[in-house]
Short mmCIF file of C-alpha atoms and ligand atoms in Angstrom, two decimals:
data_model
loop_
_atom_site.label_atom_id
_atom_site.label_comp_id
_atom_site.label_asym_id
_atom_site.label_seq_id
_atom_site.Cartn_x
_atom_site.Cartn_y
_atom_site.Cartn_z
CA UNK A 1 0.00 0.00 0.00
CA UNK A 2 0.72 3.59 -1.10
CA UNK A 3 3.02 4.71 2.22
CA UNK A 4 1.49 8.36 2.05
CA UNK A 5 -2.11 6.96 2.01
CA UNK A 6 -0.98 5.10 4.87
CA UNK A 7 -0.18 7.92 6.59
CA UNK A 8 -3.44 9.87 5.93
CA UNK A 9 -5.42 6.87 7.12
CA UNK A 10 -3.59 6.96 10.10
CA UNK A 11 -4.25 10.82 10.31
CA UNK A 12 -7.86 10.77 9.55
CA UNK A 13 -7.46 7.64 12.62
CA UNK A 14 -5.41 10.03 15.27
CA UNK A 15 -8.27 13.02 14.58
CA UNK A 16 -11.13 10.50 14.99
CA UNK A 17 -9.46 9.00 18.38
CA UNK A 18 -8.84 13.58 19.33
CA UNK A 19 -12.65 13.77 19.18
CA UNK A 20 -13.62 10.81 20.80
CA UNK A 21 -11.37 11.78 24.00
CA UNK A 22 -12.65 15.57 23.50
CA UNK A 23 -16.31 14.21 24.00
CA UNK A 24 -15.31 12.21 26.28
CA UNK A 25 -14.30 14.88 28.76
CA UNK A 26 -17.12 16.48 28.07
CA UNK A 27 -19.50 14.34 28.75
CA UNK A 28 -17.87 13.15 31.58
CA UNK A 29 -18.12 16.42 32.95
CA UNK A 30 -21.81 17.11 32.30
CA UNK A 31 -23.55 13.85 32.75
CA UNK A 32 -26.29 14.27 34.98
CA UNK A 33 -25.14 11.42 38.07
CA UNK A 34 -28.76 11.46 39.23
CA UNK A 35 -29.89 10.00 35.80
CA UNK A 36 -26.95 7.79 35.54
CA UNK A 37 -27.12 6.23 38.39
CA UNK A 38 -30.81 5.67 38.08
CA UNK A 39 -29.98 3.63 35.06
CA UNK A 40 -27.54 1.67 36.85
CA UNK A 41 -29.53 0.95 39.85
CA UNK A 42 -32.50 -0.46 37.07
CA UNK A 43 -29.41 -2.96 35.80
CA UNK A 44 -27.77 -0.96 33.25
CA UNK A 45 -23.88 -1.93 33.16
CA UNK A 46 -22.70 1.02 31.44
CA UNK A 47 -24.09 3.34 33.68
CA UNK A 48 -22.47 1.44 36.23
CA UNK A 49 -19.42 1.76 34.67
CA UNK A 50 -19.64 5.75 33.80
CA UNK A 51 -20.37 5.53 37.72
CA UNK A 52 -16.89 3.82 38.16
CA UNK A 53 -14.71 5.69 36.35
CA UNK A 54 -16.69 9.17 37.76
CA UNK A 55 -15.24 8.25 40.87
CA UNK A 56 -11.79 7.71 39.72
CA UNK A 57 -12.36 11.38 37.88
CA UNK A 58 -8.51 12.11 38.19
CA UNK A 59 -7.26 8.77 36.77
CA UNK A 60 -9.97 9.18 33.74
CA UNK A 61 -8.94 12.87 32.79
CA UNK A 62 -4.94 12.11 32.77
CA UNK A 63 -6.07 9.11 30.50
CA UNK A 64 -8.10 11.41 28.43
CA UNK A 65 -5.60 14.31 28.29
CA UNK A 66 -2.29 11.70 27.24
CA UNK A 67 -4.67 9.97 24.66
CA UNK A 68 -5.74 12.93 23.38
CA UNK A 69 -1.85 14.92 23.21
CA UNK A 70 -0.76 11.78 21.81
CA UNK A 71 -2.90 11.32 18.93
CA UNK A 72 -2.84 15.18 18.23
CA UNK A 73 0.75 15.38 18.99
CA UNK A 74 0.69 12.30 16.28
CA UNK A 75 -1.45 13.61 13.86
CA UNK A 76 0.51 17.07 13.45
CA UNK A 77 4.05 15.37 12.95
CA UNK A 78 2.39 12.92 10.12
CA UNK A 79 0.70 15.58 8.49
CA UNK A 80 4.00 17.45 8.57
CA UNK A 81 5.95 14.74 6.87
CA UNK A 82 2.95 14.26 4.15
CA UNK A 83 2.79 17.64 3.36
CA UNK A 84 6.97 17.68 3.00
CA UNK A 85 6.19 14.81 0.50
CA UNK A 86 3.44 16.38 -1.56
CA UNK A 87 4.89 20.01 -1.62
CA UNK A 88 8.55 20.30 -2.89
CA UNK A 89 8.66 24.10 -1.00
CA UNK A 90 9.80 22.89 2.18
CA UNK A 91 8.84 26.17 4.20
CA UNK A 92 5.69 26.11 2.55
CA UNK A 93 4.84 22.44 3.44
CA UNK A 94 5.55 23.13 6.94
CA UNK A 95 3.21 26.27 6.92
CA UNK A 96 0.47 24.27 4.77
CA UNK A 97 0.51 21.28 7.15
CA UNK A 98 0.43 24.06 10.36
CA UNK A 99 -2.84 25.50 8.72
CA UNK A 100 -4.42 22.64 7.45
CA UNK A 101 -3.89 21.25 10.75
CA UNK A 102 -5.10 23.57 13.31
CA UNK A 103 -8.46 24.07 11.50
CA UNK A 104 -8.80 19.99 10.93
CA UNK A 105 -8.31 19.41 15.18
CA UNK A 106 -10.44 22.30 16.09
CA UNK A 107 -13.22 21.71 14.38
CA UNK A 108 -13.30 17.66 14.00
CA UNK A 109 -10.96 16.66 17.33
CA UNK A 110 -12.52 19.93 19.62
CA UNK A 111 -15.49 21.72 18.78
CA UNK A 112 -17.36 19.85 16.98
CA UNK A 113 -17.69 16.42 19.12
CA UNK A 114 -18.01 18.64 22.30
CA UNK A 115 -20.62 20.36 20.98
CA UNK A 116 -22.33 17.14 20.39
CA UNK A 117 -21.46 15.79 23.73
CA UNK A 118 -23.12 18.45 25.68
CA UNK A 119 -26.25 17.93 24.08
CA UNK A 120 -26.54 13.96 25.20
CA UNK A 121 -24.06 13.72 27.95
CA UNK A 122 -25.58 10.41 29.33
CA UNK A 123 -25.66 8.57 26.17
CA UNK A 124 -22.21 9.66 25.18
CA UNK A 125 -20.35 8.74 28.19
CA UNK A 126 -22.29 5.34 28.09
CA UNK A 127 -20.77 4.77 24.73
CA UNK A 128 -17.54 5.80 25.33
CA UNK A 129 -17.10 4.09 28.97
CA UNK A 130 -15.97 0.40 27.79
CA UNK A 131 -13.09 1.82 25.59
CA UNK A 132 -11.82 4.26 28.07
CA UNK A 133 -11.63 1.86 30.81
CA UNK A 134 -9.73 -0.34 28.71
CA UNK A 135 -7.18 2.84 28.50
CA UNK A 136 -7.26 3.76 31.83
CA UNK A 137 -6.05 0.40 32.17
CA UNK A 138 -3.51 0.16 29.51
CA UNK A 139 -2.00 3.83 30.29
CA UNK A 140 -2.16 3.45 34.31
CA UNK A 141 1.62 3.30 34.34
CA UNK A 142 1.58 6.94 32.98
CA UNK A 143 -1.56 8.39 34.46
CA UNK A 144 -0.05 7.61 37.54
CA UNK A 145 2.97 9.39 37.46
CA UNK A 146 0.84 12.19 36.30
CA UNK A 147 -1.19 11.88 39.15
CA UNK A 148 1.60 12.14 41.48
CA UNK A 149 2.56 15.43 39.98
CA UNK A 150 -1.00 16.44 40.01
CA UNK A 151 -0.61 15.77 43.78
CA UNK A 152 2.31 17.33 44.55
CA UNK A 153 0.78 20.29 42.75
CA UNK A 154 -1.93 20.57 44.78
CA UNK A 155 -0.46 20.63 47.79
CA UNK A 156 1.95 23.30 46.87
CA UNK A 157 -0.55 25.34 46.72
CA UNK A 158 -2.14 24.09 49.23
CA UNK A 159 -5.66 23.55 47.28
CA UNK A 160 -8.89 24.27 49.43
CA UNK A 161 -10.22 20.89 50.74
CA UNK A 162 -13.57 19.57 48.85
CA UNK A 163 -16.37 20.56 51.52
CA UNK A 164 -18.93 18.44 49.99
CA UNK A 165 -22.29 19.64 49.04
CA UNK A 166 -23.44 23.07 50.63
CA UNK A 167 -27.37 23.38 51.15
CA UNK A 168 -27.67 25.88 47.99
CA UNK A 169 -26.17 23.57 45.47
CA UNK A 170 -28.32 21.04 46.83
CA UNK A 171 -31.72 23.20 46.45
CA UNK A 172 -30.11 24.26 43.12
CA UNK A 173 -30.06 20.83 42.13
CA UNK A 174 -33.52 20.09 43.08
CA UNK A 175 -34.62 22.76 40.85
CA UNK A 176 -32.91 21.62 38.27
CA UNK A 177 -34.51 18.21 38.33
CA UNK A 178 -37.83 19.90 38.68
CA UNK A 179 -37.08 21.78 35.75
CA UNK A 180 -35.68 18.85 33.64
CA UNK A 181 -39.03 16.89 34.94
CA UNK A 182 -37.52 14.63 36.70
CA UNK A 183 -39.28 15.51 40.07
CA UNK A 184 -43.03 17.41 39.90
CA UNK A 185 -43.28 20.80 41.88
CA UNK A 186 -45.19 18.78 44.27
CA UNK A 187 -42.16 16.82 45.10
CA UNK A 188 -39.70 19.60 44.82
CA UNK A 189 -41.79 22.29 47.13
CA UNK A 190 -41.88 18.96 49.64
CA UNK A 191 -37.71 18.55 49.61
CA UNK A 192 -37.36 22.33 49.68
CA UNK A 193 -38.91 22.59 52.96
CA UNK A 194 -37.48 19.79 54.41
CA UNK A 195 -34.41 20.64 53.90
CA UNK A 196 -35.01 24.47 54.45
CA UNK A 197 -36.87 23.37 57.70
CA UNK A 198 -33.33 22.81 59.29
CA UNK A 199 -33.31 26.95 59.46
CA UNK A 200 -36.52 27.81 60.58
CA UNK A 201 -36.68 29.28 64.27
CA UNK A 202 -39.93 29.66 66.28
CA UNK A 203 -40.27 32.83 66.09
CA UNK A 204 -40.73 32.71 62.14
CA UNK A 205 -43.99 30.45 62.46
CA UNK A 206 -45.89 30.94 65.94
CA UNK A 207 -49.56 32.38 66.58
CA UNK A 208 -48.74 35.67 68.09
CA UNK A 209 -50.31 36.50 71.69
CA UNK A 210 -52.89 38.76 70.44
CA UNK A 211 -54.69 35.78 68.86
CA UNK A 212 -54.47 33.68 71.66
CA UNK A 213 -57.52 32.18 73.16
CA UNK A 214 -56.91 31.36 76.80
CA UNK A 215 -58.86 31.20 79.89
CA UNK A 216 -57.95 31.93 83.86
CA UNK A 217 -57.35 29.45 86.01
CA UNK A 218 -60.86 30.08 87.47
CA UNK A 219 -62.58 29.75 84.15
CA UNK A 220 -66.24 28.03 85.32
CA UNK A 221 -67.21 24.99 83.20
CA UNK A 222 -69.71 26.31 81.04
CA UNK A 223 -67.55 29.42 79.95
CA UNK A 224 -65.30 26.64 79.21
CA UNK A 225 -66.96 24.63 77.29
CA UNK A 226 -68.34 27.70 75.21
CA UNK A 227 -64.73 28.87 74.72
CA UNK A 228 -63.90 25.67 73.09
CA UNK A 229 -66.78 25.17 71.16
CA UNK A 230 -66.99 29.04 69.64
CA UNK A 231 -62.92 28.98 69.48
CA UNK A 232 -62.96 25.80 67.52
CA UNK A 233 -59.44 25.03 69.27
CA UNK A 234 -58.78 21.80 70.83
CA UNK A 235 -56.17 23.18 73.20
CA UNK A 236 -56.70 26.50 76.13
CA UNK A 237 -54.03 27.76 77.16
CA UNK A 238 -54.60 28.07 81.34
CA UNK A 239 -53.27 31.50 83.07
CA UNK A 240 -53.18 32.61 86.71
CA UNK A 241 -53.74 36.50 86.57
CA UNK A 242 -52.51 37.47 83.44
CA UNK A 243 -51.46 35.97 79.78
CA UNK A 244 -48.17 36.10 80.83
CA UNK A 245 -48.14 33.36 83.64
CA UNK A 246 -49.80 30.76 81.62
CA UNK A 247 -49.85 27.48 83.57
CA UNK A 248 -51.57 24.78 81.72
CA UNK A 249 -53.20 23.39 79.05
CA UNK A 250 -56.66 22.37 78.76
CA UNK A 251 -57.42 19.22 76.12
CA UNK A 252 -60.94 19.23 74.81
CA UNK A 253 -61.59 15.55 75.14
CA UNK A 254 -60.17 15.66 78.80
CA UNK A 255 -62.58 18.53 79.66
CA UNK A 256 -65.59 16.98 78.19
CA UNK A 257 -64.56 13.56 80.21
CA UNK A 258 -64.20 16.27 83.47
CA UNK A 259 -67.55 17.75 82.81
CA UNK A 260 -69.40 13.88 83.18
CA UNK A 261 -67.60 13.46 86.25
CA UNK A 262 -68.26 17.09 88.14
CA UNK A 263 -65.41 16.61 90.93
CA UNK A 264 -62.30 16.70 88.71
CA UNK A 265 -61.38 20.38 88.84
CA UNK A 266 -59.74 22.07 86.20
CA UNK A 267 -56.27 21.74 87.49
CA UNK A 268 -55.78 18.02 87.53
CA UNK A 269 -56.73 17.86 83.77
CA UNK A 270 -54.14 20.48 82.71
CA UNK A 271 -51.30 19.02 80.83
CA UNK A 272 -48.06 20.66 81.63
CA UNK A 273 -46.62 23.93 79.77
CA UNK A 274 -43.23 23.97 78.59
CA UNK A 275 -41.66 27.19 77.45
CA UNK A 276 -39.70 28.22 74.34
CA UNK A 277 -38.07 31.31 72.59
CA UNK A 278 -38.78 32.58 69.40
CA UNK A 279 -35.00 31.80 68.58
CA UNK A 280 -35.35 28.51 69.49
CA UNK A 281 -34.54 26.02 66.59
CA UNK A 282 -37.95 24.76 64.99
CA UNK A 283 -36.19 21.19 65.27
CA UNK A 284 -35.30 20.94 68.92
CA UNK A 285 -38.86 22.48 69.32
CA UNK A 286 -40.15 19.18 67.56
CA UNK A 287 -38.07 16.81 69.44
CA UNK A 288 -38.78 18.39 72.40
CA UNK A 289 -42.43 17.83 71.58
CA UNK A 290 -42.53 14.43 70.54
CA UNK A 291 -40.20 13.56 73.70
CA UNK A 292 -42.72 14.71 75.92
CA UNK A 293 -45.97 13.99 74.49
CA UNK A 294 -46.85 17.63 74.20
CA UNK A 295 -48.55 19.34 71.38
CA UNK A 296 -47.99 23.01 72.23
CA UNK A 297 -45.70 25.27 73.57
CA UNK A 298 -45.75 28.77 75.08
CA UNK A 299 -43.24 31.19 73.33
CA UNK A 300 -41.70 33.82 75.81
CA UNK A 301 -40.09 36.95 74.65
CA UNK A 302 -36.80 38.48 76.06
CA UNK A 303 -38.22 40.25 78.98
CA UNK A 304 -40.11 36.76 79.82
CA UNK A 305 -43.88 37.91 78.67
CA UNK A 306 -46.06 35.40 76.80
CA UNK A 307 -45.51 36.46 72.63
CA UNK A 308 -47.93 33.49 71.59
CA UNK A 309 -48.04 29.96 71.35
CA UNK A 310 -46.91 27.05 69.06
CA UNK A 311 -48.03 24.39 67.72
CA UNK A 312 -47.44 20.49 66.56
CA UNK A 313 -49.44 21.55 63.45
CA UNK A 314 -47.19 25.31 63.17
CA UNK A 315 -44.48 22.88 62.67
CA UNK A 316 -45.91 20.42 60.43
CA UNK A 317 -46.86 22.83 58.13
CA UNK A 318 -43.44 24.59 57.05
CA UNK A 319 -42.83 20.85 56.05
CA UNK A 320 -45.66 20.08 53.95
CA UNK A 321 -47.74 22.98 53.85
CA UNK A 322 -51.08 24.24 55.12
CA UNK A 323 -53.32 21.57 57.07
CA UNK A 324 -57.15 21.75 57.64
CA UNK A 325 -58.61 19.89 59.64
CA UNK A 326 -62.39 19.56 59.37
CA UNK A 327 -63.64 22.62 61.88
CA UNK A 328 -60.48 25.27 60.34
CA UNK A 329 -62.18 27.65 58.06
CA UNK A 330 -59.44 27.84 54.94
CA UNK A 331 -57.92 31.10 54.78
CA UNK A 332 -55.86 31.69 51.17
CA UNK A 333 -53.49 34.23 52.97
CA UNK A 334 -51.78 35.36 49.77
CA UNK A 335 -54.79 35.35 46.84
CA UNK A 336 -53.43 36.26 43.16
CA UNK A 337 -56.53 38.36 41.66
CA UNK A 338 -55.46 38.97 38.47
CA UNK A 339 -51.99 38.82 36.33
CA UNK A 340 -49.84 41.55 38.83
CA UNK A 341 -52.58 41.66 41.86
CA UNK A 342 -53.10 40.01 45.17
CA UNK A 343 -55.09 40.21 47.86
CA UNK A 344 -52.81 39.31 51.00
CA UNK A 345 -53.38 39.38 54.68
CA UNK A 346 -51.67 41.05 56.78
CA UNK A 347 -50.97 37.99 59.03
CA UNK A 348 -49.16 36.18 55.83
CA UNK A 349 -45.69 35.55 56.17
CA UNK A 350 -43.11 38.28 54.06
CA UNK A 351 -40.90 35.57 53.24
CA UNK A 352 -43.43 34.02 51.63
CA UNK A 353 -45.08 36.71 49.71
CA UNK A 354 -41.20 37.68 49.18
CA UNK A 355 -40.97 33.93 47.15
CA UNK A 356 -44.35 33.82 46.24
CA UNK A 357 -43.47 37.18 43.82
CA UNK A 358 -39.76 36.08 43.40
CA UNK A 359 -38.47 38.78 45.30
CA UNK A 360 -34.71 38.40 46.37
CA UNK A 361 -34.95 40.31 49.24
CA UNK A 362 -34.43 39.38 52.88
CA UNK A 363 -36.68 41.01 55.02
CA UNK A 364 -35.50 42.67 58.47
CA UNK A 365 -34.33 40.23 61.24
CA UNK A 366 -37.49 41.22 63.59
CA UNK A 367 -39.96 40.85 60.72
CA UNK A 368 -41.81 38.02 59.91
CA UNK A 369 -45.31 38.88 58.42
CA UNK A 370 -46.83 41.13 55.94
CA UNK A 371 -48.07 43.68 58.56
CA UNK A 372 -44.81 43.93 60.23
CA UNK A 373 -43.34 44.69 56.85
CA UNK A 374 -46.09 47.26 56.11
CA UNK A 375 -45.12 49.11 59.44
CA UNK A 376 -41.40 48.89 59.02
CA UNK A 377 -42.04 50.70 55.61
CA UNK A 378 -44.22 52.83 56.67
CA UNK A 379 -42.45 53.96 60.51
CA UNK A 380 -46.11 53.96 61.99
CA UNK A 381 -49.09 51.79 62.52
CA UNK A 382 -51.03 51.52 59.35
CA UNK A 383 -54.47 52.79 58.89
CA UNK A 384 -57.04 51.92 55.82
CA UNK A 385 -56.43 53.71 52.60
CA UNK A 386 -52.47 53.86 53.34
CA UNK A 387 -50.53 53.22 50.32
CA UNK A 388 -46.51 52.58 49.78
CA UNK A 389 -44.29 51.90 46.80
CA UNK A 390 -41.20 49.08 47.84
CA UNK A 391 -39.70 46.47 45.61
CA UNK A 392 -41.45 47.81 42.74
CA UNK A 393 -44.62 46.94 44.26
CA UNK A 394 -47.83 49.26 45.08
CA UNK A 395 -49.30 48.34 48.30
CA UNK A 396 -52.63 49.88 49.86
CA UNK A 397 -53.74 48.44 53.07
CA UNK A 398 -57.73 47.37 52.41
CA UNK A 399 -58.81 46.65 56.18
CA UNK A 400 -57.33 47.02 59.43
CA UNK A 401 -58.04 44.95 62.39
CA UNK A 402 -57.29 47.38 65.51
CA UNK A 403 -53.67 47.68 65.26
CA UNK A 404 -53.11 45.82 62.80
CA UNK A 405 -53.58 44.75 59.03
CA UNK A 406 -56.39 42.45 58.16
CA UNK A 407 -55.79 42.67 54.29
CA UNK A 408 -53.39 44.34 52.03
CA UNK A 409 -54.34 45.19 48.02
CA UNK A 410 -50.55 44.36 46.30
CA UNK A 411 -49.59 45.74 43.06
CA UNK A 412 -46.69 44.07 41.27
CA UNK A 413 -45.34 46.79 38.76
CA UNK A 414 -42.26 45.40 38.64
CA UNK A 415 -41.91 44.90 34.53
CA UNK A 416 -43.52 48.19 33.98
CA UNK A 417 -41.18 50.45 36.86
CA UNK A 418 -38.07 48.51 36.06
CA UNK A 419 -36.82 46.92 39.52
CA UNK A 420 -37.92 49.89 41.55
CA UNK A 421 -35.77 49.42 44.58
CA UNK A 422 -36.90 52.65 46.28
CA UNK A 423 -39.14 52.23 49.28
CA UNK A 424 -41.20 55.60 49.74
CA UNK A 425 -43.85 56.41 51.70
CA UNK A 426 -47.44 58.39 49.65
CA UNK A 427 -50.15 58.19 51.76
P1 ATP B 1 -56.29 19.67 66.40
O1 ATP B 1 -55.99 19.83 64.92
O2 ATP B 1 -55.35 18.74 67.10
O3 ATP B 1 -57.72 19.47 66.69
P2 ATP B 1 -56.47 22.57 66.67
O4 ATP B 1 -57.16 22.60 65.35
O5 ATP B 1 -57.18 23.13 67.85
O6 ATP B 1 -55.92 21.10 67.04
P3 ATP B 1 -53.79 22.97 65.90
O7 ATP B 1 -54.16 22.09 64.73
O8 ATP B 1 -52.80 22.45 66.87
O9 ATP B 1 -55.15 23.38 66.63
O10 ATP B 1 -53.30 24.37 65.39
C1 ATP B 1 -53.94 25.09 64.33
C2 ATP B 1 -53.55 26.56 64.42
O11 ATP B 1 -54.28 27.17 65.48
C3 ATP B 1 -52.09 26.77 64.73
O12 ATP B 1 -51.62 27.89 64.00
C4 ATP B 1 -52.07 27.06 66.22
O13 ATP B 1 -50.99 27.90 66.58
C5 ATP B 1 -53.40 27.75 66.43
N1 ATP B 1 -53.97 27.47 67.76
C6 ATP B 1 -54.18 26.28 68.35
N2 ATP B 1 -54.74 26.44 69.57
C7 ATP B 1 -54.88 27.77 69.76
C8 ATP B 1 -55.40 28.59 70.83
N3 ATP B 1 -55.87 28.10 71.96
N4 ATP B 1 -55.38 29.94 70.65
C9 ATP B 1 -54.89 30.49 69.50
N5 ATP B 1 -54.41 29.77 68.48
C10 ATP B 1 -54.40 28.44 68.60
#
């Protein structure tokens, strides 16, 4: 055979082998390793294997880089010599073969077969896992020398240790699967909060005092018994003079028991009160619940007055969202009304209205519902037909409940008033 056809073949080989290592790499570094290893949990051997050689990433990218600088290496001195055969111009064989080469590994042993690789990751490091485990094997002799200077590198210059997997990438990843349908929202919101639920403190989800429904200590039974069946609540809080000294709880089914047999007073039903702060951890406040057989807690403030109470059910619901039981009237706290309105109460939490309008804003420490925001914005409490611009939103407050903000009209003019940071007061 015709030596200089030889030589081409062996080209066109080398720049076939550059972009089969340059997809390679790629795909090795975008494959999703949820997906993957879905597949190789369901039996799939190649997945198992991409799996594999993911692990060993440092051994697999030395074998990709040497395979690759040899074949290109390879390719460019051949080329070199065929060109010096087919042009007698010696300088201008050497500058032919330069060109003719650069474009030829770019765009067939780089660009193109990355390209490709990005767009099915998955199925291209399936393909190309058998022959570059054979390599791996075949070229450990050198990889690992290369690794050992890889090593020494690195601790030269003394690289940051791996921390593993922070809680944002983790929520980012989430969204992602969400997004790629691999998980429905359902699924997603649930995840989100249980792994957001970690950071939630009592003071970002208890009743506050004013909506408390206790009774004093000497309560008579039939006030009692009204109280629970106009309050709807299964639990009354007990106090001895004022809110702040609350000393019991009452349990619906125990009083009704009591009330059949007349001598039990009131204080032998109570179940004990145990006391929290609204910085307390929601976490320990559910293990401290569940270890003692408790369903709610009193929240003190820092001066040691009674802010409001907390329930089982408070908890529950950061995890998987509102629960009504069959006497709760449902409340929608944050109602869209049309494309850019809602209807929100002032009781609603801002972090949620915050997410519910993808806001990135974090609201003040000491601030955890809409009418708190309203007054921070506003330096005073509200009163009906007061109106503020913040965020690039347009908020009038509707109806006041005494102090305080029943509901609030929103406005979200956002894509109109560009991203409106201001916060000014028009009232
Ligand atoms: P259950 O569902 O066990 O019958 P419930 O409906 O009375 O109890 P929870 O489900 O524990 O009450 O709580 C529902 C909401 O009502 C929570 O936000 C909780 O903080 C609040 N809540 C419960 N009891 C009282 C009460 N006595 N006064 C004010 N708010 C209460």
């Amino acid at each position: 055979m015709d030596p200089q056809l030889v030589m081409l073949f062996v080209i066109i080989f080398c720049v076939i082998m550059s972009a089969y290592f340059s997809a390679t790499e790629t795909a090795f570094n975008t494959f999703n390793r949820i997906r993957v290893k879905n597949m190789a949990e369901k039996g799939n051997k190649k997945a198992a294997l991409v799996l594999k050689l993911a692990d060993n990433y440092d051994s697999l990218i030395s074998t990709i880089l040497i395979g690759n600088n040899i074949v290109n290496i390879l390719a460019s001195s051949l080329a070199t010599v065929l060109f010096a055969l087919l042009i007698a111009n010696q300088e201008a064989s050497v500058t032919v073969s330069t060109l003719v080469m650069t474009l030829v590994v770019l765009t067939f042993g780089e660009i193109l077969p990355k390209t490709l690789a990005k767009q099915f990751p998955e199925r291209f490091s399936m393909f190309s896992a058998p022959l570059i485990n054979f390599l791996l094997i075949v070229l450990t002799p050198l990889s690992f020398i290369f690794n050992l200077l890889q090593r020494l590198i690195s601790r030269i210059f003394k690289a940051e240790e791996d921390k593993g997997m922070t809680e944002e990438e983790l929520i980012s990843i989430i969204e992602e699967a969400e997004e790629g349908g691999g998980i429905d929202e359902e699924e997603s919101t649930l995840i989100r909060s249980a792994i957001e639920f970690g950071e939630l403190e009592v003071g970002d989800i208890f009743t506050p005092r004013i909506d408390i429904t206790a009774v004093p200590e000497d309560v008579d039974k039939e006030t009692l018994a009204e109280v629970f069946s106009e309050s709807g609540y299964s639990r009354i809080p007990v106090y001895s003079g004022d809110l702040d000294n609350i000393i019991g709880i009452v349990y619906y089914k125990d009083f009704f028991t009591l009330s059949f047999k007349e001598s039990t007073p009131i204080s032998e039903i109570m179940k004990p009160v145990i006391y929290v702060t609204k910085k307390m951890q929601v976490n320990d406040l559910l293990k401290d619940l569940q270890e003692k057989q408790l369903h709610m807690a009193v929240v003190s403030d820092e001066y040691g007055s009674t802010a409001g109470i907390v329930t089982l059910e408070d908890v529950l619901e950061e995890i998987v969202g509102d629960i009504w039981d069959e006497h709760d009237e449902i409340v929608e706290e944050i109602k869209q009304t049309s494309e850019h309105e809602y209807i929100v109460s002032g009781m609603a939490s801002i972090e949620k209205l915050f997410e519910e309008l993808d806001i990135d804003e974090e609201p003040e420490e000491d601030t955890s519902t809409v009418n708190g925001w309203a007054m921070e914005v506003l330096g005073r409490i509200p009163e009906e037909g007061d109106s503020f611009e913040a965020l690039g939103l347009t908020v009038r407050v509707l109806k006041m409940d005494g102090r305080r903000i029943e509901h609030l009209h929103v406005l979200d003019n956002r894509e109109s008033a560009g991203d409106g940071d201001e916060e000014k007061e028009d009232d």
